[in-house]
Coordinates of C-alpha atoms and ligand atoms in Angstrom, one line a residue:
Chain A
M18 CA -43.1 54.0 17.1
T19 CA -43.6 51.8 20.0
R20 CA -46.3 51.8 22.2
A21 CA -45.6 51.2 25.9
L22 CA -46.9 48.8 27.3
P23 CA -49.9 48.9 29.9
E24 CA -49.6 48.2 33.5
R25 CA -48.7 44.8 35.0
D26 CA -51.1 42.5 36.4
R27 CA -49.7 42.4 40.0
A28 CA -52.6 41.1 41.4
A29 CA -52.4 38.4 39.6
E30 CA -48.6 37.7 39.4
A31 CA -49.4 37.4 43.5
R32 CA -52.0 34.9 43.5
A33 CA -50.1 33.0 40.9
A34 CA -46.5 33.4 43.1
E35 CA -48.7 31.8 46.2
M36 CA -49.9 29.1 44.6
E37 CA -47.2 27.7 43.5
A38 CA -45.2 28.5 47.2
R39 CA -48.6 26.3 48.0
L40 CA -47.6 23.7 45.5
A41 CA -44.5 23.5 46.5
G42 CA -45.8 23.0 49.4
I43 CA -47.9 20.2 49.2
Q44 CA -44.7 18.5 47.2
R45 CA -42.2 18.7 50.3
E46 CA -45.3 17.3 52.5
I47 CA -45.9 14.4 49.7
D48 CA -42.0 13.6 49.4
A49 CA -41.7 13.7 53.2
L50 CA -44.7 11.1 53.7
R51 CA -42.6 8.8 51.0
R52 CA -39.7 9.2 52.4
R53 CA -40.8 7.7 55.8
S54 CA -41.0 4.2 55.9
E55 CA -44.8 3.4 57.4
K56 CA -45.2 5.1 53.7
D57 CA -46.9 1.3 52.8
K58 CA -49.6 2.2 55.8
P59 CA -53.5 2.5 54.5
D60 CA -53.4 5.9 55.9
A61 CA -50.1 6.6 54.7
V62 CA -51.4 5.8 51.3
E63 CA -54.5 7.8 51.5
Q64 CA -52.9 10.9 53.0
I65 CA -50.4 10.9 49.5
R66 CA -53.1 10.6 47.3
V67 CA -55.4 13.6 48.8
L68 CA -52.3 15.9 48.6
E69 CA -52.1 14.8 45.6
A70 CA -55.2 15.4 44.2
R71 CA -55.2 18.9 46.0
G72 CA -52.1 19.5 43.8
E73 CA -53.4 18.9 40.7
E74 CA -56.3 20.9 41.2
L75 CA -53.9 23.7 42.0
R76 CA -52.3 23.3 39.0
E77 CA -55.4 23.3 36.7
S78 CA -56.2 26.2 38.2
M79 CA -52.5 28.0 38.0
L80 CA -53.2 27.0 34.4
S81 CA -55.8 30.0 34.0
I82 CA -52.9 33.2 35.6
R83 CA -50.2 33.0 32.6
T84 CA -47.4 34.5 34.6
A85 CA -44.2 35.0 33.2
W86 CA -42.3 32.8 35.4
Q87 CA -44.7 30.0 33.7
A88 CA -43.5 30.6 30.0
V89 CA -39.6 31.1 31.2
A90 CA -40.8 27.2 32.5
L91 CA -42.5 26.0 29.2
A92 CA -39.3 28.0 27.2
R93 CA -36.9 26.0 29.0
H94 CA -39.0 22.8 29.2
P95 CA -36.9 19.5 28.6
Q96 CA -39.3 17.8 26.5
R97 CA -40.0 21.5 24.2
P98 CA -39.6 20.2 20.6
K99 CA -36.0 21.1 20.1
A100 CA -35.4 24.1 17.5
Q101 CA -33.2 21.0 15.1
E102 CA -36.8 18.9 15.3
F103 CA -38.4 21.8 13.9
V104 CA -36.1 22.0 11.2
R105 CA -35.8 17.9 9.8
A106 CA -39.6 18.0 10.0
L107 CA -40.4 21.5 8.3
L108 CA -38.1 21.1 5.5
D109 CA -38.2 17.9 3.1
E110 CA -35.2 16.2 2.4
F111 CA -32.9 17.7 4.9
T112 CA -29.2 17.9 3.8
E113 CA -27.5 19.7 6.7
L114 CA -24.3 21.5 6.1
H115 CA -21.1 22.0 8.3
G116 CA -18.4 24.3 9.6
D117 CA -17.5 27.5 9.3
R118 CA -14.4 27.7 6.6
L119 CA -12.5 29.3 9.5
F120 CA -11.9 27.6 12.8
R121 CA -14.7 24.5 12.7
D122 CA -18.0 22.8 13.2
D123 CA -20.6 24.2 15.9
P124 CA -22.3 21.3 17.3
A125 CA -24.6 24.1 19.0
M126 CA -25.8 25.2 15.5
L127 CA -27.5 23.5 13.0
A128 CA -27.2 24.8 9.2
G129 CA -28.5 23.2 5.9
L130 CA -30.4 22.5 2.8
G131 CA -34.1 21.4 2.0
W132 CA -38.0 21.8 0.4
F133 CA -40.3 23.8 2.6
E134 CA -43.9 23.4 0.8
G135 CA -42.0 22.1 -2.1
Q136 CA -40.0 25.7 -2.3
P137 CA -36.1 24.8 -1.5
A138 CA -34.6 26.7 1.5
V139 CA -31.7 27.2 3.9
A140 CA -32.6 26.3 7.9
V141 CA -30.3 27.7 10.5
A142 CA -31.3 26.6 14.2
P143 CA -29.3 26.2 17.4
C144 CA -29.3 23.0 19.0
K145 CA -30.2 21.8 22.7
G146 CA -30.5 18.1 23.8
R147 CA -33.1 16.2 25.1
D148 CA -30.5 14.7 28.1
T149 CA -27.4 15.8 29.9
R150 CA -25.4 14.3 27.5
E151 CA -26.9 15.6 24.4
N152 CA -26.9 18.9 25.9
I153 CA -23.2 18.7 26.5
A154 CA -22.7 17.7 23.1
C155 CA -24.4 20.6 21.9
N156 CA -23.3 23.2 24.5
F157 CA -26.6 23.3 25.7
G158 CA -27.8 25.4 22.6
M159 CA -25.2 28.2 22.7
P160 CA -23.5 28.9 20.0
Y161 CA -19.6 29.7 19.4
P162 CA -18.5 32.5 17.1
E163 CA -18.4 29.6 14.6
G164 CA -21.7 28.5 15.0
Y165 CA -23.1 32.2 13.8
R166 CA -20.5 32.2 11.4
K167 CA -21.7 28.7 9.8
A168 CA -25.0 30.5 10.0
L169 CA -24.2 33.2 8.0
R170 CA -22.0 31.0 5.6
A171 CA -25.5 29.0 4.8
M172 CA -27.4 32.5 4.7
R173 CA -24.8 34.0 2.1
L174 CA -25.4 30.5 0.3
A175 CA -29.4 30.8 0.2
E176 CA -28.5 34.9 -0.6
K177 CA -26.6 33.6 -4.2
F178 CA -29.7 31.3 -5.0
G179 CA -32.3 33.3 -4.1
Y180 CA -34.0 30.8 -1.7
P181 CA -35.9 32.1 1.6
V182 CA -34.2 31.6 5.0
L183 CA -35.6 30.0 7.5
S184 CA -34.6 30.7 11.1
I185 CA -35.7 28.4 14.0
V186 CA -34.5 29.8 17.4
D187 CA -34.2 28.6 20.9
T188 CA -30.8 29.5 22.7
P189 CA -30.1 30.9 25.6
A190 CA -27.4 33.0 25.2
A191 CA -24.0 33.0 23.0
F192 CA -21.8 30.9 24.8
P193 CA -20.1 33.1 27.4
G194 CA -16.9 31.5 27.5
D195 CA -13.2 33.2 27.3
A196 CA -11.9 30.7 24.1
A197 CA -15.6 32.5 22.5
E198 CA -14.5 35.8 22.9
E199 CA -11.1 35.7 21.6
R200 CA -12.2 34.2 18.4
G201 CA -15.0 37.5 18.6
Q202 CA -18.3 36.5 19.7
A203 CA -19.2 39.8 19.9
E204 CA -18.5 40.9 16.1
A205 CA -19.8 37.4 15.0
I206 CA -23.0 38.5 16.1
A207 CA -22.6 41.8 15.0
R208 CA -21.8 41.0 11.7
N209 CA -25.0 38.7 11.6
I210 CA -27.2 41.5 12.8
G211 CA -25.6 43.5 10.0
E212 CA -25.7 40.9 6.9
M213 CA -29.1 40.0 8.0
T214 CA -30.5 43.6 8.0
R215 CA -29.5 43.5 4.0
L216 CA -30.1 39.7 2.6
R217 CA -31.6 40.0 -0.1
V218 CA -33.8 37.1 0.1
P219 CA -36.6 36.6 2.6
V220 CA -35.7 35.9 6.0
L221 CA -38.5 33.9 8.7
V222 CA -37.6 33.2 12.0
V223 CA -39.9 31.1 14.4
I224 CA -38.8 32.1 17.9
T225 CA -39.8 28.4 19.6
G226 CA -38.5 28.3 22.7
E227 CA -35.9 30.5 24.4
G228 CA -34.8 33.8 22.8
G229 CA -31.7 34.7 24.7
S230 CA -31.0 38.4 23.9
G231 CA -27.9 39.6 21.4
G232 CA -26.8 35.5 20.9
A233 CA -30.3 34.7 19.4
L234 CA -30.8 37.8 17.5
A235 CA -27.8 36.6 15.9
I236 CA -30.0 34.5 13.9
A237 CA -33.2 36.9 14.4
V238 CA -33.4 39.9 12.2
G239 CA -36.4 39.1 9.6
D240 CA -38.9 39.9 7.4
A241 CA -41.3 38.0 9.4
V242 CA -41.0 37.0 13.0
L243 CA -43.0 34.7 14.9
M244 CA -43.0 33.2 18.1
L245 CA -44.6 30.3 19.7
E246 CA -47.4 31.1 22.8
H247 CA -44.4 29.7 25.5
A248 CA -41.8 31.4 24.3
V249 CA -39.6 34.2 25.7
Y250 CA -37.5 36.7 24.5
T251 CA -35.6 38.6 26.2
V252 CA -32.9 41.1 26.0
I253 CA -31.2 39.1 29.4
P254 CA -31.8 36.3 30.9
P255 CA -34.3 36.8 34.3
E256 CA -31.3 34.6 36.5
G257 CA -28.9 37.4 35.5
C258 CA -31.5 40.6 35.8
A259 CA -31.8 39.8 39.2
A260 CA -28.6 39.5 39.4
I261 CA -27.7 43.0 38.4
L262 CA -30.9 44.6 39.9
W263 CA -31.0 43.1 43.4
H264 CA -27.9 40.9 43.4
D265 CA -30.1 37.8 44.3
A266 CA -30.5 35.3 40.8
G267 CA -33.1 33.9 42.8
R268 CA -35.2 36.5 41.8
A269 CA -35.5 35.8 38.6
R270 CA -39.3 35.7 39.0
E271 CA -39.8 38.8 39.7
A272 CA -37.6 39.6 37.0
A273 CA -38.9 37.7 34.1
S274 CA -42.1 39.7 34.9
A275 CA -40.5 43.1 34.6
L276 CA -38.6 41.5 31.6
R277 CA -42.2 41.5 30.0
L278 CA -40.7 38.9 27.5
T279 CA -44.0 36.9 27.2
A280 CA -45.0 36.6 23.8
Q281 CA -47.8 38.6 24.4
E282 CA -45.7 41.5 25.9
I283 CA -43.3 41.0 22.5
A284 CA -46.1 41.1 19.9
A285 CA -47.5 44.2 21.9
L286 CA -43.9 46.0 21.7
G287 CA -43.8 45.4 18.0
V288 CA -41.1 42.9 18.1
V289 CA -42.5 40.6 16.8
D290 CA -45.4 39.8 13.9
E291 CA -47.1 37.0 15.1
I292 CA -47.9 34.6 17.8
I293 CA -48.3 30.9 17.0
P294 CA -50.4 29.2 19.2
E295 CA -49.3 25.9 21.1
P296 CA -51.0 22.8 22.3
S297 CA -52.9 23.0 25.0
G298 CA -50.5 23.1 28.1
G299 CA -47.5 23.6 26.4
A300 CA -45.8 22.1 22.9
H301 CA -44.2 19.7 24.9
L302 CA -47.2 17.8 25.3
D303 CA -47.5 17.1 21.4
S304 CA -44.9 17.9 19.2
Q305 CA -46.6 16.9 16.0
A306 CA -49.3 19.7 16.3
A307 CA -46.8 22.8 17.5
I308 CA -44.8 21.6 14.4
A309 CA -47.9 22.0 12.4
A310 CA -48.4 24.8 13.7
V311 CA -45.2 26.8 12.9
R312 CA -45.9 25.5 9.3
E313 CA -49.1 26.1 8.8
A314 CA -48.0 29.9 10.2
L315 CA -44.9 29.7 7.8
R316 CA -46.7 28.7 4.4
P317 CA -48.9 32.3 3.7
R318 CA -46.1 34.3 4.6
M319 CA -43.1 32.5 2.7
T320 CA -45.3 32.6 -0.4
A321 CA -46.0 36.6 0.0
L322 CA -42.4 37.5 0.9
S323 CA -41.2 35.3 -1.9
N324 CA -43.4 37.5 -4.5
L325 CA -41.6 40.9 -3.3
P326 CA -39.0 42.4 -5.2
V327 CA -35.9 42.4 -3.6
E328 CA -35.8 46.3 -3.3
E329 CA -39.5 46.5 -1.7
L330 CA -38.2 43.3 0.9
L331 CA -35.1 45.6 1.9
R332 CA -37.4 48.4 2.2
R333 CA -39.8 47.1 4.5
R334 CA -37.3 45.4 6.6
Y335 CA -35.4 48.4 7.4
A336 CA -38.8 50.3 8.1
K337 CA -40.3 47.5 10.2
Y338 CA -36.7 47.7 12.7
R339 CA -36.7 51.5 12.4
A340 CA -39.6 51.9 13.6
I341 CA -38.9 50.3 16.6
G342 CA -38.6 51.7 20.3
Y343 CA -39.6 54.2 23.0
H344 CA -39.0 57.9 23.6
E345 CA -40.1 60.8 24.1
E346 CA -39.2 64.4 23.0
Q347 CA -38.5 67.4 25.6
S348 CA -39.3 70.2 25.3
Chain B
M15 CA -36.1 74.0 29.0
L16 CA -35.3 71.8 31.6
N17 CA -33.1 72.1 33.9
W18 CA -30.6 69.1 32.7
L19 CA -30.5 69.4 29.4
R20 CA -29.0 72.9 29.7
R21 CA -24.8 72.1 29.7
P22 CA -21.9 74.1 29.8
K23 CA -20.2 74.8 26.7
H24 CA -17.7 72.4 24.9
G25 CA -14.1 72.6 24.7
R26 CA -13.3 72.3 28.6
I27 CA -12.6 69.0 30.6
S28 CA -16.0 69.0 33.0
R29 CA -14.5 69.4 36.9
R30 CA -17.3 67.3 38.3
D31 CA -14.9 64.5 39.0
I32 CA -12.4 66.7 40.8
P33 CA -12.6 67.6 44.3
A34 CA -12.4 71.1 46.0
G35 CA -8.8 70.7 46.6
L36 CA -5.6 70.8 43.8
W37 CA -5.0 66.9 43.5
V38 CA -6.7 64.5 42.4
K39 CA -5.7 60.5 43.0
C40 CA -5.0 58.2 40.6
S41 CA -7.7 55.1 40.6
R42 CA -5.5 53.3 39.4
C43 CA -1.9 53.6 40.8
G44 CA -2.7 55.9 43.2
A45 CA -0.5 58.9 42.5
A46 CA -1.5 62.1 43.6
V47 CA -1.8 63.9 40.0
Y48 CA -2.0 67.6 40.2
H49 CA -5.4 68.0 38.4
R50 CA -4.4 70.9 35.7
D51 CA -1.7 68.4 34.6
L52 CA -4.4 65.5 34.8
E53 CA -6.5 67.9 32.3
R54 CA -4.1 68.9 30.4
A55 CA -3.1 65.1 29.9
L56 CA -6.7 64.6 28.5
K57 CA -7.5 62.6 31.7
V58 CA -4.5 60.2 30.9
C59 CA -2.5 59.6 34.2
P60 CA 1.0 61.1 33.9
K61 CA 2.9 58.3 36.6
C62 CA 0.6 55.0 34.9
G63 CA -0.9 55.8 31.8
W64 CA -4.2 55.0 32.5
H65 CA -6.9 56.4 30.3
H66 CA -9.7 57.6 33.0
R67 CA -12.9 57.4 31.5
L68 CA -14.4 60.5 29.4
G69 CA -17.5 62.0 29.8
A70 CA -19.7 62.4 26.0
E71 CA -19.4 66.3 26.2
E72 CA -15.7 65.9 27.2
R73 CA -14.5 63.4 24.5
L74 CA -16.3 65.7 21.9
S75 CA -14.6 68.7 23.0
I76 CA -11.2 67.0 23.1
T77 CA -12.2 65.4 19.2
L78 CA -13.7 67.8 17.3
D79 CA -12.6 71.2 16.3
E80 CA -14.1 74.2 18.5
H81 CA -17.3 75.8 18.1
S82 CA -18.1 73.0 14.9
F83 CA -20.4 70.8 17.1
E84 CA -23.9 71.3 16.1
E85 CA -25.8 68.6 18.3
M86 CA -29.0 66.7 16.5
D87 CA -31.9 65.3 19.0
A88 CA -30.5 66.8 22.2
N89 CA -34.3 66.5 23.3
L90 CA -35.0 62.7 23.1
A91 CA -34.9 61.5 26.4
S92 CA -36.0 57.8 27.5
G93 CA -39.6 56.8 28.4
D94 CA -40.6 53.9 30.6
P95 CA -42.4 51.2 27.8
L96 CA -42.0 48.6 30.0
R97 CA -43.3 50.2 33.2
F98 CA -40.1 48.8 35.0
D99 CA -40.0 49.4 38.5
G100 CA -37.2 52.1 38.8
Y101 CA -36.0 52.9 35.6
R102 CA -37.7 56.5 35.8
E103 CA -36.2 56.8 39.1
K104 CA -32.7 55.8 38.2
L105 CA -33.4 58.0 34.5
S106 CA -33.4 61.3 37.0
E107 CA -30.5 60.5 38.9
A108 CA -28.2 60.2 35.6
R109 CA -29.9 63.4 34.6
A110 CA -28.9 65.1 37.2
N111 CA -25.6 63.7 38.0
T112 CA -24.5 64.1 34.0
G113 CA -26.5 67.1 32.8
N114 CA -27.5 65.1 29.8
A115 CA -30.9 63.7 28.4
D116 CA -29.5 60.2 27.5
A117 CA -26.4 57.8 27.3
A118 CA -25.3 59.2 23.4
I119 CA -24.6 62.9 22.3
V120 CA -24.5 62.8 18.6
G121 CA -24.4 65.5 15.6
V122 CA -21.8 66.6 13.0
G123 CA -18.6 68.2 14.1
G124 CA -15.0 69.1 12.7
I125 CA -11.8 66.6 12.9
E126 CA -9.0 68.9 12.1
G127 CA -11.4 70.5 9.2
Y128 CA -12.9 67.4 7.9
R129 CA -16.3 67.4 8.8
T130 CA -18.3 64.1 10.1
A131 CA -20.8 62.8 11.4
V132 CA -20.1 61.6 15.1
G133 CA -21.4 60.2 18.2
A134 CA -20.3 59.5 21.8
L135 CA -21.7 57.3 24.0
D136 CA -21.6 58.5 28.4
F137 CA -21.0 55.5 30.9
A138 CA -21.6 57.6 33.7
F139 CA -25.7 57.7 32.0
M140 CA -26.6 53.9 33.2
G141 CA -23.2 52.6 32.5
G142 CA -23.6 53.8 28.7
S143 CA -26.3 51.6 28.4
M144 CA -28.5 51.2 25.2
G145 CA -31.8 51.6 25.2
S146 CA -34.6 53.3 22.6
V147 CA -33.2 56.6 22.9
V148 CA -29.5 55.5 21.8
G149 CA -30.2 53.6 19.6
E150 CA -32.5 55.8 17.9
K151 CA -29.6 58.6 17.9
I152 CA -27.2 56.3 16.6
T153 CA -29.5 55.5 14.1
R154 CA -30.4 59.0 13.5
V155 CA -26.7 60.1 13.4
A156 CA -26.0 57.5 10.6
E157 CA -28.9 58.2 8.7
R158 CA -27.2 62.0 8.4
A159 CA -23.9 60.9 7.5
L160 CA -26.2 59.2 4.9
Q161 CA -27.8 62.1 3.9
D162 CA -25.3 64.6 3.6
R163 CA -22.9 62.2 2.6
L164 CA -20.6 62.4 5.8
P165 CA -17.8 59.8 7.4
L166 CA -18.8 58.8 10.6
V167 CA -17.3 58.2 13.7
I168 CA -18.6 57.0 16.7
F169 CA -17.2 56.7 19.9
S170 CA -18.6 53.7 22.3
A171 CA -18.3 53.3 26.0
S172 CA -21.2 51.0 27.1
G173 CA -21.9 47.8 29.3
G174 CA -24.7 47.1 26.6
A175 CA -27.9 47.0 26.2
R176 CA -30.4 48.6 28.9
M177 CA -31.9 45.8 30.8
Q178 CA -34.7 48.6 31.7
E179 CA -36.3 48.5 27.9
G180 CA -36.5 43.9 27.6
A181 CA -36.5 43.5 24.2
L182 CA -36.3 46.6 22.5
S183 CA -32.9 47.3 23.6
L184 CA -32.4 44.8 22.0
M185 CA -34.1 45.8 18.8
Q186 CA -31.9 48.3 19.0
L187 CA -29.1 46.4 17.9
A188 CA -30.6 45.7 14.2
K189 CA -31.6 48.8 13.6
T190 CA -28.5 51.0 14.3
S191 CA -26.8 48.1 12.5
A192 CA -29.4 48.5 9.5
A193 CA -28.7 52.0 9.5
V194 CA -24.6 51.7 9.6
G195 CA -25.2 48.9 7.3
R196 CA -26.4 51.9 4.8
L197 CA -23.3 53.5 4.6
H198 CA -21.4 50.6 4.0
E199 CA -23.6 50.2 1.1
A200 CA -22.9 54.3 0.0
H201 CA -19.2 53.5 0.3
L202 CA -19.3 56.1 3.6
P203 CA -16.5 55.5 5.9
Y204 CA -17.4 54.3 9.5
L205 CA -14.1 54.7 12.5
S206 CA -15.5 53.1 15.5
V207 CA -13.7 54.1 18.5
M208 CA -14.1 51.8 21.8
C209 CA -13.5 53.2 25.0
D210 CA -13.0 52.3 28.5
P211 CA -15.5 50.4 28.5
T212 CA -16.9 48.7 25.5
T213 CA -18.9 45.1 26.2
G214 CA -22.4 43.1 25.3
G215 CA -24.9 44.3 23.1
V216 CA -22.7 47.6 21.8
T217 CA -19.9 45.6 21.0
A218 CA -22.6 43.3 19.2
S219 CA -23.8 45.8 16.5
F220 CA -22.2 49.2 15.6
A221 CA -18.8 49.3 17.8
F222 CA -17.9 45.9 15.7
Q223 CA -19.4 47.2 12.5
G224 CA -16.5 49.7 11.8
D225 CA -14.6 50.0 8.7
V226 CA -12.1 50.8 10.6
I227 CA -11.9 49.8 14.9
I228 CA -9.7 51.6 17.1
A229 CA -9.6 51.4 21.0
E230 CA -8.5 53.4 23.8
P231 CA -5.2 51.9 25.7
G232 CA -6.4 49.4 28.3
A233 CA -9.8 50.0 27.6
L234 CA -12.0 46.8 28.5
I235 CA -13.6 45.5 25.6
G236 CA -16.0 42.2 25.5
F237 CA -19.0 40.3 24.4
A238 CA -20.0 38.6 28.0
G239 CA -18.8 39.5 30.9
R240 CA -16.0 38.7 33.2
R241 CA -18.0 37.2 36.1
V242 CA -20.2 35.5 33.7
I243 CA -17.1 33.6 31.8
E244 CA -15.3 32.8 35.1
Q245 CA -18.7 31.2 36.7
T246 CA -19.0 29.5 33.2
I247 CA -15.3 28.0 33.0
R248 CA -15.0 27.5 36.5
R249 CA -11.4 29.6 36.4
K250 CA -10.0 32.7 36.7
L251 CA -8.9 34.8 33.5
P252 CA -5.7 35.9 33.0
E253 CA -5.7 40.3 34.2
R254 CA -5.1 41.4 30.1
F255 CA -8.7 39.5 28.8
Q256 CA -11.1 41.4 27.0
T257 CA -8.5 44.5 27.1
A258 CA -7.8 46.4 24.0
E259 CA -4.6 45.0 23.8
F260 CA -5.8 41.2 24.0
C261 CA -8.6 42.2 21.3
L262 CA -5.9 43.4 19.2
E263 CA -3.3 40.6 19.4
H264 CA -6.4 38.0 18.8
G265 CA -7.2 40.6 15.7
L266 CA -10.7 42.0 16.4
I267 CA -9.6 45.8 16.3
D268 CA -7.3 47.5 13.9
M269 CA -5.2 49.8 16.8
V270 CA -5.3 51.1 19.8
V271 CA -4.3 54.2 19.7
P272 CA -3.5 56.5 22.9
R273 CA -5.7 59.6 23.7
P274 CA -3.3 62.4 22.4
E275 CA -3.2 60.9 19.6
L276 CA -6.8 59.8 18.7
R277 CA -7.5 62.7 16.8
G278 CA -4.5 63.1 14.8
V279 CA -4.8 59.7 13.8
L280 CA -9.0 60.1 13.0
A281 CA -8.0 63.0 11.2
R282 CA -5.6 60.6 8.8
L283 CA -7.9 57.9 8.2
L284 CA -11.1 60.4 7.6
R285 CA -8.6 62.1 4.4
F286 CA -7.6 58.6 3.1
F287 CA -11.4 57.4 2.9
G288 CA -12.0 61.5 1.5
A289 CA -14.0 63.0 3.7
P290 CA -14.8 66.3 3.1
R291 CA -13.1 69.0 4.4
A292 CA -14.9 72.4 5.8
V293 CA -12.2 74.5 6.7
A294 CA -9.0 74.8 4.8
P295 CA -5.8 73.3 5.9
E296 CA -4.4 76.7 5.1
P297 CA -5.2 80.2 4.2
A298 CA -6.3 80.0 1.0
A299 CA -4.3 81.5 -1.3
A300 CA -4.0 84.5 -3.9
A301 CA -5.7 84.0 -7.2
P302 CA -3.8 85.4 -10.0
D303 CA -6.3 88.5 -10.3
G304 CA -5.7 89.5 -6.5
E305 CA -9.1 88.0 -5.0
A306 CA -8.8 85.6 -2.4
Q307 CA -11.2 82.5 -3.1
P308 CA -12.8 80.5 -0.5
A309 CA -11.1 77.2 0.2
P310 CA -13.8 74.5 -0.9
G311 CA -16.2 73.4 1.9
E312 CA -16.0 77.2 3.5
P313 CA -18.9 79.3 3.0
G314 CA -18.9 80.5 -0.5
G315 CA -16.7 77.9 -1.8
P316 CA -17.2 74.9 -3.9
E317 CA -19.5 71.9 -2.3
V318 CA -17.8 68.9 -1.1
A319 CA -18.9 65.6 -0.1
C320 CA -17.3 62.4 0.4
P321 CA -17.4 61.0 -3.3
Ligands
ZN7 ZN1 -2.0 56.1 37.7

C-alpha cells in the first residue's frame, strides 16, 4: 500500500508566492516606465536597468524554492520539447500511422513505428503545437475518442509482433467537447486503460509535460512509468480543482500545491517508478539534453522488460497497480 | 465499532430524505407524492417517472434477495494520503450523513437466486467519488468474483475520481480496470449498471467495461461535465445531452431499464451467462426413493459455479 505524503512545506510555498508577487510588481513598474514618453531619457533607462537586475536576482533565488505552480508553468512551457519531438528523436526511421479505422484520423494523437536503439518499437504520443496555428491544428494536445482508438490500434499492432510500446505523455486532458462525448470519450479511455493493463508486450511510459487525468492515463498504463523532473501528473487541472473547491479558478496555485502533482510527490506516492532529471532550468532550455536523458533512462528498462516472460510481465504489472492506494482499517 | 459503521438492516428503503410529514415533493416535477407511494414505487415518481437517486444500501436492498447479502470489507475507510486541507472533515461529514464508511458497498448476494458479487456506489457520500477505498473495494469484489467464479454486478453513481486523493484516485482507474479485466479473461460475466449520475473517472474505467451496460432512465452519463463542455464549445447543450437515452442512441450502452424491471433484467442476463443459482427457483422435487434432494447450490446440494 502507498505511504501517506509528509506535510506540505507551507512556509516555502508562502515565500515563493510572496517572491512571485514582488516579481510581478517589478514587471509592472518596468512596463509603466517603458510606456511613458520619456522612456528614452537617461534616468528612465537607468531605472529600468536597476529594476531588471532586481527581477533577475529574484528569479535566481526563486529557483531554490520549488513550488507546484512552477512545475505546472514549466510543464506547460510553450518551448518545452513536445511529445512528438521525443518520439521522432528517440525512434529511428519513424513511420507514422494514421486513423482509427472507425471515424477519422485525430491529429491530436501521434502513432507510429520505429527503432529504439536497434529494437523495433511502436510509439504513441499526444501532439501539442509550438504556436497558436499549430495548436489549433492539433487541438492543443487534447485527443478525441478516435485519437485513443488510433493509439490502441497501434498498441495492438505492437502486441501482434511482440514489440514494446513506448508512450510519451503530454496532454492537458481528453478533449471535453460534445462530439467527443457522442463518440464515447469515456468508453475509449476505459477501453485503453483496460487493454493496457493486459497488453502482452512491455509498455514503457514517459510523462514529459502535463499528465492530465484520464486523458493521460488512457495511454499511460505501463510496466515502467517514468516522469521528467518538471512534469506534472494530476487527477484534475489545478484550475478545475480550484473552481470546484473554492469557486475561484484563480486560486489554481493553491490547488496545484494541494494536489501534490510534482514529479517528486508523484514518485513518493508510488505512481511513477523514476524521475528523469532535466537540464538546469528546465527541458525548454535544452531539448537535445532532455531527449538524451529520456533515452538513457529508457535503455536499461527496455532491455530488462523485453527479457521478462510475458506471464511474469503481466503478473508484475497487475501487482504494481494493485498496490497503489491508501486506506485505513476501522476496527 | 464506530457509530457510523452501524447501519440498519437491508430490506427497507431509508427514510432519511423524507421529512416528518407524509407528503414529499418530487424535486423534478414538483408534484406532492405520498411518501409510501414513492417508496413502494422504488423512488420513481408516480407523476413524472423521474428515478430519484438511491443510496448504496437502498440500491442493494431493492436489488438483492432478502437476507442474501454478505458485505465485504465494511471497515475500509479513507485516510488522507495527500494531507489535503479539509478532506478529513468532509469524510467525517459524509460518514455522519450516510452512515457508511465510504462511497461504495460491496459483497456477495443473490439476485432472484443467482449468487453474484455485487457493488454499489453511493452518490450521497462525497458525490460517489472514487478514491483509494472505492478503488480497493471494487478491485476486491472483482477478485472475489474471480476466486469464487461468480458474476459481477456493479451499480455506479459517481461524479468521478476523488480529487482529494490526487493521482492516487487516478490510479484507481487502472487498478479497477485490471481487476475487472481478469473477469473477461476468465469468461465471467460483468454487468455494469449506470445510475444517476455516472461521470468522469468512473465512466472512464469499470462502468464502461461491462459485458452488458445498462442505465436507468434519465441518468446523467458522460465523461466531461456539462459546464466544462459548454465553456469549451461556447454553446449551450441540449437538455437531453449525456442522458441515458442519449447514450443509447449513440451506441454507448446496451439498454435503458426502468427501475422496477431492473432486478428481473439482471436475473435474466445472469441466467443467460450461466451464473450459479444458490436457491432453486422451485421447491426441490421429491426423489424416486421419497427423499427430497437439495437443489444445486443449496446447502448439501451439488456445488455450482459459473462454467
Ligand atoms: Zn415527479
